Short mmCIF file of N, CA and C in Angstrom, two decimals:
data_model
loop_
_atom_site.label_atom_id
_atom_site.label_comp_id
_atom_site.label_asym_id
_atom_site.label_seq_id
_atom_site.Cartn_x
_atom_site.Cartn_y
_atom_site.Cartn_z
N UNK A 163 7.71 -12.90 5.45
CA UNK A 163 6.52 -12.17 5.83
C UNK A 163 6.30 -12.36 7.33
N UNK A 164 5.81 -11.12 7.84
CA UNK A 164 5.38 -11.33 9.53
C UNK A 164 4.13 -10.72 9.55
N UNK A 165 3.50 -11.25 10.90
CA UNK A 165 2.37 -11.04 11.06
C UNK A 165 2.26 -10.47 12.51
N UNK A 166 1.78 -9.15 12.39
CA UNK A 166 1.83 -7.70 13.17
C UNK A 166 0.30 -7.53 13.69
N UNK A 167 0.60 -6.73 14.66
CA UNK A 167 -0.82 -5.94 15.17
C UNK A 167 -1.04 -4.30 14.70
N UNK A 168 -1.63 -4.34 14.55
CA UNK A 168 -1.93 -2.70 14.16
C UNK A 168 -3.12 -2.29 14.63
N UNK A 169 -3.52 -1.08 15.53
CA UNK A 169 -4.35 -0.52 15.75
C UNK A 169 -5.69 -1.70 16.21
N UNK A 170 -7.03 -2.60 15.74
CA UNK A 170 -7.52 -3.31 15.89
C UNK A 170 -7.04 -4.78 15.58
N UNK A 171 -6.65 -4.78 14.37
CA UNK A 171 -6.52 -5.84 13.46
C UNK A 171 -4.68 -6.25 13.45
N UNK A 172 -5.01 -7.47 12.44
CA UNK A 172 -3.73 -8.20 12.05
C UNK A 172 -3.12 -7.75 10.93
N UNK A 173 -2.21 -7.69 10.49
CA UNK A 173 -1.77 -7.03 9.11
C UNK A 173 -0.64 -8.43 8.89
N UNK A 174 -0.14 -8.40 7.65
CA UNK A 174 1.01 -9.36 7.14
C UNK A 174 2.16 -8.38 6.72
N UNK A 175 2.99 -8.04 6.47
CA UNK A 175 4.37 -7.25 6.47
C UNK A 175 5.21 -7.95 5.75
N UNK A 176 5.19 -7.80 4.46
CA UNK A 176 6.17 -8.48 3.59
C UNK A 176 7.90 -7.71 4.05
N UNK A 177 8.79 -8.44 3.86
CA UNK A 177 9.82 -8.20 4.08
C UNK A 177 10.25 -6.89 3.13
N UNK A 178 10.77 -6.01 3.90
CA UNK A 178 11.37 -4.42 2.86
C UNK A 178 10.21 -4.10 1.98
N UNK A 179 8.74 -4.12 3.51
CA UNK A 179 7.98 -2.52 3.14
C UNK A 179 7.97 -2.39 4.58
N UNK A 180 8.01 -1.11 4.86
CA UNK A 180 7.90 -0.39 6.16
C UNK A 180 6.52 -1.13 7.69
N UNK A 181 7.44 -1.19 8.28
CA UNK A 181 6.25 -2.13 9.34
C UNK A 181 5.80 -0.81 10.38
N UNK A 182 4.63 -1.44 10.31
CA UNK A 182 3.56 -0.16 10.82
C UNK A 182 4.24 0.30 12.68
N UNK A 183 3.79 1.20 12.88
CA UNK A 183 5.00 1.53 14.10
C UNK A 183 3.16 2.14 15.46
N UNK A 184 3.54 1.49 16.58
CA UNK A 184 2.45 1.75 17.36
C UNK A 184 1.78 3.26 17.48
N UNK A 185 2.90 4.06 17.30
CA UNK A 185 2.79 5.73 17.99
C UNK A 185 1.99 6.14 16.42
N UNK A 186 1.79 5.27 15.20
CA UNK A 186 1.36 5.61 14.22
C UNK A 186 0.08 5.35 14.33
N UNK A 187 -0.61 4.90 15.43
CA UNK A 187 -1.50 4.37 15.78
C UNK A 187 -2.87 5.82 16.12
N UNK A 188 -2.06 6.38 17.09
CA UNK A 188 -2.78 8.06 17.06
C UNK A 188 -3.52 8.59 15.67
N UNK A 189 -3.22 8.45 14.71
CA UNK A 189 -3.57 8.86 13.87
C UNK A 189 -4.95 8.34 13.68
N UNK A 190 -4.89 7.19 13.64
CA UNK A 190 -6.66 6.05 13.23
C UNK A 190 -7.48 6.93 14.20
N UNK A 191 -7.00 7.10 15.47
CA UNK A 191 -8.41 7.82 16.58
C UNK A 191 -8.32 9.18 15.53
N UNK A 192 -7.50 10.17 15.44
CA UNK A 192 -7.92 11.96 15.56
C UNK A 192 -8.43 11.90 13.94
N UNK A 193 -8.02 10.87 13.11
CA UNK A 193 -9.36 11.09 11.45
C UNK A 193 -10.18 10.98 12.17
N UNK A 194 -10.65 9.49 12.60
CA UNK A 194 -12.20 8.63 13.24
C UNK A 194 -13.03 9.69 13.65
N UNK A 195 -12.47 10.74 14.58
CA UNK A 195 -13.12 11.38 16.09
C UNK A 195 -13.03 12.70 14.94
N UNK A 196 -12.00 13.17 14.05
CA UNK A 196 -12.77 14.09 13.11
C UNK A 196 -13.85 14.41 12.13
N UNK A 197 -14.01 13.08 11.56
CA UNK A 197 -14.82 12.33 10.53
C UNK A 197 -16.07 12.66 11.32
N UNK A 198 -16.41 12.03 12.74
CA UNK A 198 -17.74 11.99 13.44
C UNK A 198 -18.23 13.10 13.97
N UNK A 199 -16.76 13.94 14.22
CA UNK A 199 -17.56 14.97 14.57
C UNK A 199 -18.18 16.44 13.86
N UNK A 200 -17.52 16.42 12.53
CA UNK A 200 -17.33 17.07 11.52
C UNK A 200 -18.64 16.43 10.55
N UNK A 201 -19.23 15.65 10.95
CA UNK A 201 -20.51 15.03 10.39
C UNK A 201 -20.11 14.49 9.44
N UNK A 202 -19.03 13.90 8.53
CA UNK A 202 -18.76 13.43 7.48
C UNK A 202 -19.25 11.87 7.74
N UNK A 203 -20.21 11.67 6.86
CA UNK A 203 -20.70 10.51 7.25
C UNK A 203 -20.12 9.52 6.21
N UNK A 204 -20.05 9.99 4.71
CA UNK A 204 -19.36 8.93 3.67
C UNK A 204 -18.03 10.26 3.05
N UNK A 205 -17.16 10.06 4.04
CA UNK A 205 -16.34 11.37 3.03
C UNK A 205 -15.47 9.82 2.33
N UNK A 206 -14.57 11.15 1.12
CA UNK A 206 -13.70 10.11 0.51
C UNK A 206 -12.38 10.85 0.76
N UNK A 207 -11.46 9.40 0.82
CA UNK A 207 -10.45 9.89 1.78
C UNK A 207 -9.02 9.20 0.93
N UNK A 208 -7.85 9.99 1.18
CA UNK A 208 -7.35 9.41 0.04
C UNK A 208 -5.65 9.40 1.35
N UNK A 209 -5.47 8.42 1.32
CA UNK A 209 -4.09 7.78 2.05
C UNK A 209 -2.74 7.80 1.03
N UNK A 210 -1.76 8.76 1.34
CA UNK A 210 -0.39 9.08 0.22
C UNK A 210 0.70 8.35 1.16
N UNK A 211 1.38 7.12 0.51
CA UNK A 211 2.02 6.29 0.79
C UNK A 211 1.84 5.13 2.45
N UNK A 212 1.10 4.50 1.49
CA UNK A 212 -0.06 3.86 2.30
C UNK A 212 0.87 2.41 2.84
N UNK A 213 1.88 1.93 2.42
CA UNK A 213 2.90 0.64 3.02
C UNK A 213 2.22 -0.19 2.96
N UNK A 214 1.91 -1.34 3.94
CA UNK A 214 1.13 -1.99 4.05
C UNK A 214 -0.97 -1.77 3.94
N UNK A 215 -0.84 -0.47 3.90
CA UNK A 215 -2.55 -0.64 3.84
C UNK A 215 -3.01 -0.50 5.33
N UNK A 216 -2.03 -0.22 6.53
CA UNK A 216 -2.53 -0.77 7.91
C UNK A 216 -3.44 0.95 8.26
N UNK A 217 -3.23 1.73 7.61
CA UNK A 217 -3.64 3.28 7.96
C UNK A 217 -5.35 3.17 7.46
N UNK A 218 -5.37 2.81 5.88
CA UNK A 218 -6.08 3.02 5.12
C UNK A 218 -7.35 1.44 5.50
N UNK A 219 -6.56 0.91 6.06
CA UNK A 219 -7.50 -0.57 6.06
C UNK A 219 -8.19 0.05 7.72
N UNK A 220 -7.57 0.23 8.53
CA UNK A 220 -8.15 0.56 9.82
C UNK A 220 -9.01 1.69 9.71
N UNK A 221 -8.78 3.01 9.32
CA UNK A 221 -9.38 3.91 8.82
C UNK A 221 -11.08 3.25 8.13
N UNK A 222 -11.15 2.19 6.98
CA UNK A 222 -12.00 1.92 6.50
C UNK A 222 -12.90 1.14 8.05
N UNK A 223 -12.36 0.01 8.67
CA UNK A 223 -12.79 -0.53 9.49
C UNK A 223 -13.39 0.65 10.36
N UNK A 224 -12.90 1.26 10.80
CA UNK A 224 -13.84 2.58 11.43
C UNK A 224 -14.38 3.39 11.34
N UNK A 225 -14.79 3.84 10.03
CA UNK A 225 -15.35 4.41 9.53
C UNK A 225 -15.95 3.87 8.28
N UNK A 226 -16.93 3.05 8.03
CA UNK A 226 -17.39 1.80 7.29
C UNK A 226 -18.00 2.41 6.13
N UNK A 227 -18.72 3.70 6.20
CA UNK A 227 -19.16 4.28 5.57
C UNK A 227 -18.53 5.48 4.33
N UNK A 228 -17.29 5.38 4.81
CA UNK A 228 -16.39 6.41 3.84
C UNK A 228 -15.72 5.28 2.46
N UNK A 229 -15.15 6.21 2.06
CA UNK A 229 -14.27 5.49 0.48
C UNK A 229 -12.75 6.09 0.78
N UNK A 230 -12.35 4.96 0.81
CA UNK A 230 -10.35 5.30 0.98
C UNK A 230 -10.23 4.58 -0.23
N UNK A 231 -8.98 5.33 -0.26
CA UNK A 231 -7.86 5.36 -1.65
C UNK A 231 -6.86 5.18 -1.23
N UNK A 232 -5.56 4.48 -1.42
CA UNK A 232 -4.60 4.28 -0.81
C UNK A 232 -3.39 4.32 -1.87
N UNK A 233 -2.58 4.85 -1.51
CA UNK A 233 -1.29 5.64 -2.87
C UNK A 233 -0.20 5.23 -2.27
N UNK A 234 1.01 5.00 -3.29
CA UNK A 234 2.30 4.12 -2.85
C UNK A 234 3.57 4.45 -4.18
N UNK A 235 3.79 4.80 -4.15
CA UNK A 235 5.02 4.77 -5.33
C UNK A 235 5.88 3.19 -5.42
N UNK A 236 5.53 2.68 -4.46
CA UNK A 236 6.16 1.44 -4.57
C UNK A 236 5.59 0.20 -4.92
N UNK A 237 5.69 -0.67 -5.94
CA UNK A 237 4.71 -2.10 -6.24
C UNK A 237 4.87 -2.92 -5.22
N UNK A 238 6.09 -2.92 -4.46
CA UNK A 238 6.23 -4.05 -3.49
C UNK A 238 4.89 -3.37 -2.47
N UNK A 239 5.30 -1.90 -2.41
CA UNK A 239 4.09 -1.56 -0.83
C UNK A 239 2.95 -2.05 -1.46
N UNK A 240 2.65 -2.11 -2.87
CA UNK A 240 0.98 -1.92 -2.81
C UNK A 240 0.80 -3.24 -2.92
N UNK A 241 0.92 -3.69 -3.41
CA UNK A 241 1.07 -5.55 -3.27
C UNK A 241 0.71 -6.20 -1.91
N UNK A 242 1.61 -5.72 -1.14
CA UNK A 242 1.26 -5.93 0.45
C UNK A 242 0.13 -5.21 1.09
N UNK A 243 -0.38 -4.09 0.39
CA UNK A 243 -1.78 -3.58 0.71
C UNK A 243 -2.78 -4.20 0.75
N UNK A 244 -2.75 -4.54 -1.00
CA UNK A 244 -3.47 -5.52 -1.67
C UNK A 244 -3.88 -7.08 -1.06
N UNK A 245 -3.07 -7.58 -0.41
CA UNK A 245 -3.26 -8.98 0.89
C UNK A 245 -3.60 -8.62 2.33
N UNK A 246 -3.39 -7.62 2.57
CA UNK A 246 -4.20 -6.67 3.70
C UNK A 246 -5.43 -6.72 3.71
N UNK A 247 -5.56 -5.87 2.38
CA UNK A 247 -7.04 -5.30 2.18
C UNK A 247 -7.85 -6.69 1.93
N UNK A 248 -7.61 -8.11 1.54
CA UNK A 248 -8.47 -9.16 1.18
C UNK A 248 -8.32 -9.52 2.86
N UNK A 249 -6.86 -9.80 3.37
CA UNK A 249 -6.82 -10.44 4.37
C UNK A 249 -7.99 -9.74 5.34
N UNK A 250 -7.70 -8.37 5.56
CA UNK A 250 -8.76 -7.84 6.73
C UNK A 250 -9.90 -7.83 5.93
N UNK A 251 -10.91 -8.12 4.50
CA UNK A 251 -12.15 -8.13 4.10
C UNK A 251 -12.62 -6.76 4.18
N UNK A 252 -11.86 -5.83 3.71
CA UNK A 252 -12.68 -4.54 4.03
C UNK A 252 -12.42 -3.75 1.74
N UNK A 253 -13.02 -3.01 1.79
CA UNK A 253 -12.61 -2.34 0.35
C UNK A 253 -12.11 -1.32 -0.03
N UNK A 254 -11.15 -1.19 -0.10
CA UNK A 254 -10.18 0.42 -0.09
C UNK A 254 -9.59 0.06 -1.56
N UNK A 255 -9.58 1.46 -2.23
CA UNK A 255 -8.74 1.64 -3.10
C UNK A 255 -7.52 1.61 -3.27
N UNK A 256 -6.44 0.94 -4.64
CA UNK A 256 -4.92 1.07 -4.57
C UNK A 256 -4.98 1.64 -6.09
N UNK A 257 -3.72 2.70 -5.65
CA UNK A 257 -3.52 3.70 -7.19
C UNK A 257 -1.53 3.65 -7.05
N UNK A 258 -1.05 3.15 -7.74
CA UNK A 258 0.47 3.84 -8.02
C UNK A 258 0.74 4.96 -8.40
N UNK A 259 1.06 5.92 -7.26
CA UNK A 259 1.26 7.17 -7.47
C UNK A 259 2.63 7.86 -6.62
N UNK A 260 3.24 8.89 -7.56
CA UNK A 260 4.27 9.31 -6.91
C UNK A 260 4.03 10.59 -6.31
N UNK A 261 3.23 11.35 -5.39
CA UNK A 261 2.70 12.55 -5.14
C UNK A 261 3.47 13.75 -5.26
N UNK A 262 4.67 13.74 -5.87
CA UNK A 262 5.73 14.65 -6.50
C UNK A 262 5.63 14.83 -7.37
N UNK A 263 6.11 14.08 -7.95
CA UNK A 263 5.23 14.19 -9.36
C UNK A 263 4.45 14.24 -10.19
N UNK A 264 3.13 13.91 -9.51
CA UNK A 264 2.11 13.33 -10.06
C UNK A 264 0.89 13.06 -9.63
N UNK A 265 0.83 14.67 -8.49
CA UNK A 265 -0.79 14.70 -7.59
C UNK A 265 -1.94 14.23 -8.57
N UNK A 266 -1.81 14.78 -10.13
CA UNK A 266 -3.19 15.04 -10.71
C UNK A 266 -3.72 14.10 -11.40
N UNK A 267 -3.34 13.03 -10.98
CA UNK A 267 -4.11 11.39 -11.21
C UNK A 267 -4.63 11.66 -9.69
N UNK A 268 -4.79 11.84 -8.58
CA UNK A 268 -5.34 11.50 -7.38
C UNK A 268 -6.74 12.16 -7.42
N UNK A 269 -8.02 11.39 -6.74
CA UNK A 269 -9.25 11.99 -7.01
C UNK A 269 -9.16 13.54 -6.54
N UNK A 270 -10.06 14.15 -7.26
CA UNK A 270 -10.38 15.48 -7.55
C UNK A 270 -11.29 15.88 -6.17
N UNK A 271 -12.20 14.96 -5.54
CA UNK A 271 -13.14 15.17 -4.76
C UNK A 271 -13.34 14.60 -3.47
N UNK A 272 -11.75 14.21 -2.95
CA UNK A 272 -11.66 13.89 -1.76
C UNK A 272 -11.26 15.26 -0.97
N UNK A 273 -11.75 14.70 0.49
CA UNK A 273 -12.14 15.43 1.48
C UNK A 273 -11.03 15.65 2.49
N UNK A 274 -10.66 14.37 2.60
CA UNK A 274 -9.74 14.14 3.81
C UNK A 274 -8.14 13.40 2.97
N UNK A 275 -7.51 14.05 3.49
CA UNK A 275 -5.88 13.61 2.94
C UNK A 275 -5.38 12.95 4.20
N UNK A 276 -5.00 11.54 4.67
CA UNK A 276 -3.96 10.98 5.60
C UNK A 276 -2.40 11.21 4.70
N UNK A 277 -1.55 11.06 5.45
CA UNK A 277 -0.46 10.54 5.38
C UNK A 277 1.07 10.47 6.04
N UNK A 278 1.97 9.32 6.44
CA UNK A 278 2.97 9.03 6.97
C UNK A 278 3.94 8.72 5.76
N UNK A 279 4.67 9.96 5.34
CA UNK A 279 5.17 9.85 4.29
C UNK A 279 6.87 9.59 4.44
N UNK A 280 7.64 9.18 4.24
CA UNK A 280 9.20 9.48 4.42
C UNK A 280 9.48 10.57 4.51
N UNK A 281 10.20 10.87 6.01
CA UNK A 281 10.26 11.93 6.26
C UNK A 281 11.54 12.33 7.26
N UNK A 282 12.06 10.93 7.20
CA UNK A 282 13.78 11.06 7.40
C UNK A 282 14.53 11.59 6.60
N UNK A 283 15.37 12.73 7.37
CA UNK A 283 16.46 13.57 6.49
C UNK A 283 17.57 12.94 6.44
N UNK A 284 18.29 12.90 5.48
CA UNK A 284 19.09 12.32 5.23
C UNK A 284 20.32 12.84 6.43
N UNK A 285 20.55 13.72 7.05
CA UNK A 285 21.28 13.87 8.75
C UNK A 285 21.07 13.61 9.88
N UNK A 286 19.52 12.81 9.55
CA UNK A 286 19.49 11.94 11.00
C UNK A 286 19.83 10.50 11.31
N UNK A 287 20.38 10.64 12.30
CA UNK A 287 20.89 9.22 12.64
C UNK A 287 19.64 8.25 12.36
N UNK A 288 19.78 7.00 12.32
CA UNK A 288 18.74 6.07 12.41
C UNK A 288 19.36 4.66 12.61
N UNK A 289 19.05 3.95 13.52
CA UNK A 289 19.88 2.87 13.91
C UNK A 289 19.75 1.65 12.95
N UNK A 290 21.43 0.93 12.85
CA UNK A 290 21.17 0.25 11.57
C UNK A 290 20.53 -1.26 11.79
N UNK A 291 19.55 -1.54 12.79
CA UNK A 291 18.73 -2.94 12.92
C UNK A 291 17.57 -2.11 11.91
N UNK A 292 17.09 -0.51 12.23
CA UNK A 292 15.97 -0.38 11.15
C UNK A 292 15.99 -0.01 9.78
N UNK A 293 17.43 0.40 9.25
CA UNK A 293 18.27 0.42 8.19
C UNK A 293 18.04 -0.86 7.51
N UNK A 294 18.36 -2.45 8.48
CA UNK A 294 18.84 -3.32 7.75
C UNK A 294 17.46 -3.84 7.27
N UNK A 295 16.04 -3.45 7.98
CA UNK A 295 15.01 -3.74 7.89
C UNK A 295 14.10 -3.18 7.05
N UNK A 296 14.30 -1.70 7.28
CA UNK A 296 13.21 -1.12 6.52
C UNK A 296 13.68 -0.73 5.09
N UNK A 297 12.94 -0.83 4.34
CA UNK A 297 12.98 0.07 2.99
C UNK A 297 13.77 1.49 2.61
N UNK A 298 14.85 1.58 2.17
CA UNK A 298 14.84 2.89 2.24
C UNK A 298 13.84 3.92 1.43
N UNK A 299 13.43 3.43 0.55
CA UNK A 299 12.53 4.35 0.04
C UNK A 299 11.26 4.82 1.14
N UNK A 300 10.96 4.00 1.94
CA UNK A 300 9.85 4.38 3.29
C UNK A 300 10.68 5.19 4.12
N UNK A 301 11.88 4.72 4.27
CA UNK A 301 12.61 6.15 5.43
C UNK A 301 13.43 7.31 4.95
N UNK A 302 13.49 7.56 3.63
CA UNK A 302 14.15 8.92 3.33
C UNK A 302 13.33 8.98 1.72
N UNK A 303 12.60 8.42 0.93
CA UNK A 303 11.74 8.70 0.06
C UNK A 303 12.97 9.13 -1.11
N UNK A 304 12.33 9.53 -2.36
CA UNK A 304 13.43 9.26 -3.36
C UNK A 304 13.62 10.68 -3.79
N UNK A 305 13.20 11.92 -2.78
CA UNK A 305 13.19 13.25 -2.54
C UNK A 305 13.56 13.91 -1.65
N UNK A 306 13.61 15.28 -0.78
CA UNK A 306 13.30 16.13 0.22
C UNK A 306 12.04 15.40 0.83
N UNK A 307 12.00 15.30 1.99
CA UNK A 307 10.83 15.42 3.14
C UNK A 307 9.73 16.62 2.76
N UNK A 308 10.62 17.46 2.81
CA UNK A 308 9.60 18.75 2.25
C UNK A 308 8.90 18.83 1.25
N UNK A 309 9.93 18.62 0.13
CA UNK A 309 9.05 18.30 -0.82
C UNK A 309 8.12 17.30 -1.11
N UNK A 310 7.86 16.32 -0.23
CA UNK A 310 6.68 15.16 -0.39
C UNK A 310 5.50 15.82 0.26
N UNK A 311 5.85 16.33 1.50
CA UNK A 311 4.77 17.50 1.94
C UNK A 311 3.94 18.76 1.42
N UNK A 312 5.45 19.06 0.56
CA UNK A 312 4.46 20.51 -0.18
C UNK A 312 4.02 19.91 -1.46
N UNK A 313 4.33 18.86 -2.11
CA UNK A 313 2.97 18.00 -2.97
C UNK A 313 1.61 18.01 -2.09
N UNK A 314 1.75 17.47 -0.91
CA UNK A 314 0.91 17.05 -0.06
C UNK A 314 -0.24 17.95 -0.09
N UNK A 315 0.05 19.57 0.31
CA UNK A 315 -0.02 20.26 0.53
C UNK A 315 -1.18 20.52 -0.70
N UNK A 316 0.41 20.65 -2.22
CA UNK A 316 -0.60 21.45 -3.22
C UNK A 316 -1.76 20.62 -3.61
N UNK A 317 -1.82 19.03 -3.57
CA UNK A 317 -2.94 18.90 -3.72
C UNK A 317 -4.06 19.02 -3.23
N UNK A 318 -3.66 19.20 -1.64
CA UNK A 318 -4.62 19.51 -1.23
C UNK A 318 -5.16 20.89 -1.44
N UNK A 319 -4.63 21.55 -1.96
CA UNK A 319 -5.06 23.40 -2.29
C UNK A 319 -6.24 23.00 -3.41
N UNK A 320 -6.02 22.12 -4.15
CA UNK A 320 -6.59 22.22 -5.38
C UNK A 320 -7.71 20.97 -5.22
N UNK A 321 -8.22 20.74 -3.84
CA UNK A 321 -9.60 20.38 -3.24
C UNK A 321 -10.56 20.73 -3.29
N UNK A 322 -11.61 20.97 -3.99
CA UNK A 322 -12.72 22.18 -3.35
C UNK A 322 -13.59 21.37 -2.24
N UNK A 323 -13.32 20.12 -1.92
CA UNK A 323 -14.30 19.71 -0.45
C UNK A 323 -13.33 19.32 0.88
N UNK A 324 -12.53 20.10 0.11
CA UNK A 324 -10.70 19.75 1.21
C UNK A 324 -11.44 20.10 2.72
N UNK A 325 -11.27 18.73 3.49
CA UNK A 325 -11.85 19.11 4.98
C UNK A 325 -10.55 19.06 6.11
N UNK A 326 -10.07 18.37 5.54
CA UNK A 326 -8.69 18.39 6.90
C UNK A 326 -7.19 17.70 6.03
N UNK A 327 -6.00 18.01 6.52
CA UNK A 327 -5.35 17.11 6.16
C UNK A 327 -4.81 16.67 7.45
N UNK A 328 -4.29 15.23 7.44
CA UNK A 328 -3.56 14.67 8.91
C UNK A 328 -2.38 14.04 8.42
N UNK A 329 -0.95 14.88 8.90
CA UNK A 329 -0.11 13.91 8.61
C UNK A 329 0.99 13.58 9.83
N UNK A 330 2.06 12.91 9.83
CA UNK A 330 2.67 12.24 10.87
C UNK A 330 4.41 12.52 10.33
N UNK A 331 4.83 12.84 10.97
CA UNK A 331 6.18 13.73 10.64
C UNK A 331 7.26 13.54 12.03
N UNK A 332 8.36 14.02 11.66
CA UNK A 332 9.91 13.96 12.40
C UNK A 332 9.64 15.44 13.29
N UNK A 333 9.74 15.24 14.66
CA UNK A 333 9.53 16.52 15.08
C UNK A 333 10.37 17.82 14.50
N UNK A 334 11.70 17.45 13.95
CA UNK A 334 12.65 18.27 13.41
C UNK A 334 12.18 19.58 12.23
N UNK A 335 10.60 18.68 11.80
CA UNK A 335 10.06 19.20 10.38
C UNK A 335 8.77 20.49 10.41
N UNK A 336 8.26 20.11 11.98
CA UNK A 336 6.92 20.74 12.28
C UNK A 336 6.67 22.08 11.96
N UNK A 337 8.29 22.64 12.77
CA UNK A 337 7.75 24.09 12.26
C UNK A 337 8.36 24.61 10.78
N UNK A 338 8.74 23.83 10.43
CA UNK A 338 8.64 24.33 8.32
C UNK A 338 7.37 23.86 7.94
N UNK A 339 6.75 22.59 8.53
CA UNK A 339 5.51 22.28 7.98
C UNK A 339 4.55 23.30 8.53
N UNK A 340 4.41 24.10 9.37
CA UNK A 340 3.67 24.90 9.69
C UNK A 340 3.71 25.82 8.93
N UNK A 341 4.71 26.42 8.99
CA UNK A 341 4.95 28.07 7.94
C UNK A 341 4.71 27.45 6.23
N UNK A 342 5.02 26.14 6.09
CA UNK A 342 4.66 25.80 4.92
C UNK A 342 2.92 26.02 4.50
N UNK A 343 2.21 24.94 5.89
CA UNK A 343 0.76 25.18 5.80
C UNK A 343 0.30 26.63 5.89
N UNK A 344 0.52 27.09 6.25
CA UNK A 344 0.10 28.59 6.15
C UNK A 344 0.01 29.07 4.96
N UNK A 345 1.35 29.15 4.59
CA UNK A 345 1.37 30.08 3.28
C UNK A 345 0.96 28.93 2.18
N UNK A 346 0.64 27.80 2.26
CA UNK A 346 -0.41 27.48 0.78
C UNK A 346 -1.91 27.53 1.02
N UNK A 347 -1.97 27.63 2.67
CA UNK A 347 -3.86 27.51 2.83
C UNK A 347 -3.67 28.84 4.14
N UNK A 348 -3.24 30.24 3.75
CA UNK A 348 -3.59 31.31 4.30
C UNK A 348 -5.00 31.75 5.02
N UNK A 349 -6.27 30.74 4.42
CA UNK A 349 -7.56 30.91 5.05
C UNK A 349 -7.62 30.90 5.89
N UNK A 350 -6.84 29.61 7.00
CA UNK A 350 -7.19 28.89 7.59
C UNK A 350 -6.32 29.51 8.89
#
């Protein structure tokens, strides 16, 4: 186990779950600064493959007033959430969920969707110190990239207080994730 910085706080990083990465850090400000400005004062917010908890635990720390949920297909990730979430003293939800399979266990009446999902294709290089380190299930997922997204996606269609989704992706992916977002949320 190591002990990391993330965004405010300390996190613990059990060995082979994904260690939180700084540039993942952007994300905690543009929810926070959406949340406040969008007036959501207690939204509920639901985090899809949450690793350590460092998204969903910081998220809570800054926004004190909302309800996070935090989702993982993996027992080792949520486990390590789970000592997060006591270690940093804050209260976020943990659900084992595979969002491919299995959006419709995830609450019905959340607002806000995070997520940094595996989203390495299996043709990109990736150097083997983070191979020998990370999880593969955190860097290529036990699917398509795409397809963890267009779960992402459909659950979020089937929101009725759906306020934003924020997710964090391989630049390689953006513009399928775009033409993807479009054509399931054409409103917008």
């Amino acid at each position: 186990m190591e002990k990391v910085k993330f965004y405010e706080s300390d996190f613990l990083v059990f060995n082979k779950v994904f260690m939180p990465r700084v540039e993942t850090e952007k994300i905690i400000e543009i929810v926070s600064n959406y949340c406040i400005s969008a007036v959501l004062h207690a939204p509920l917010i639901v985090e899809i493959g949450t690793g350590t908890g460092c998204i969903a635990i910081s998220i809570k720390k800054k926004l004190s007033n909302s309800v996070v949920i935090a989702t993982d297909i993996s027992v080792m990730a949520l486990k390590n959430a789970y000592l997060n979430i006591l270690f940093n003293k804050v209260s976020v939800g943990l659900v084992k969920n595979d969002i491919v399979s299995d959006w419709k266990k995830l609450p019905s009446s959340a607002e806000i969707i995070i997520s940094n999902p595996p989203y390495v294709q299996w043709w990109e290089w990736i150097s083997p110190e983070v191979i020998k380190k990370e999880p593969v299930l955190a860097l290529y997922g036990n699917t398509s990239p795409l397809k963890i997204y267009m779960a992402i996606f459909e659950y979020g269609k089937k929101l009725k207080n759906l306020k934003g989704i924020f997710l964090e992706s391989s630049p390689s992916l953006i513009e399928k994730l775009g033409e993807m977002a479009v054509k399931i949320f054409p409103e917008f």
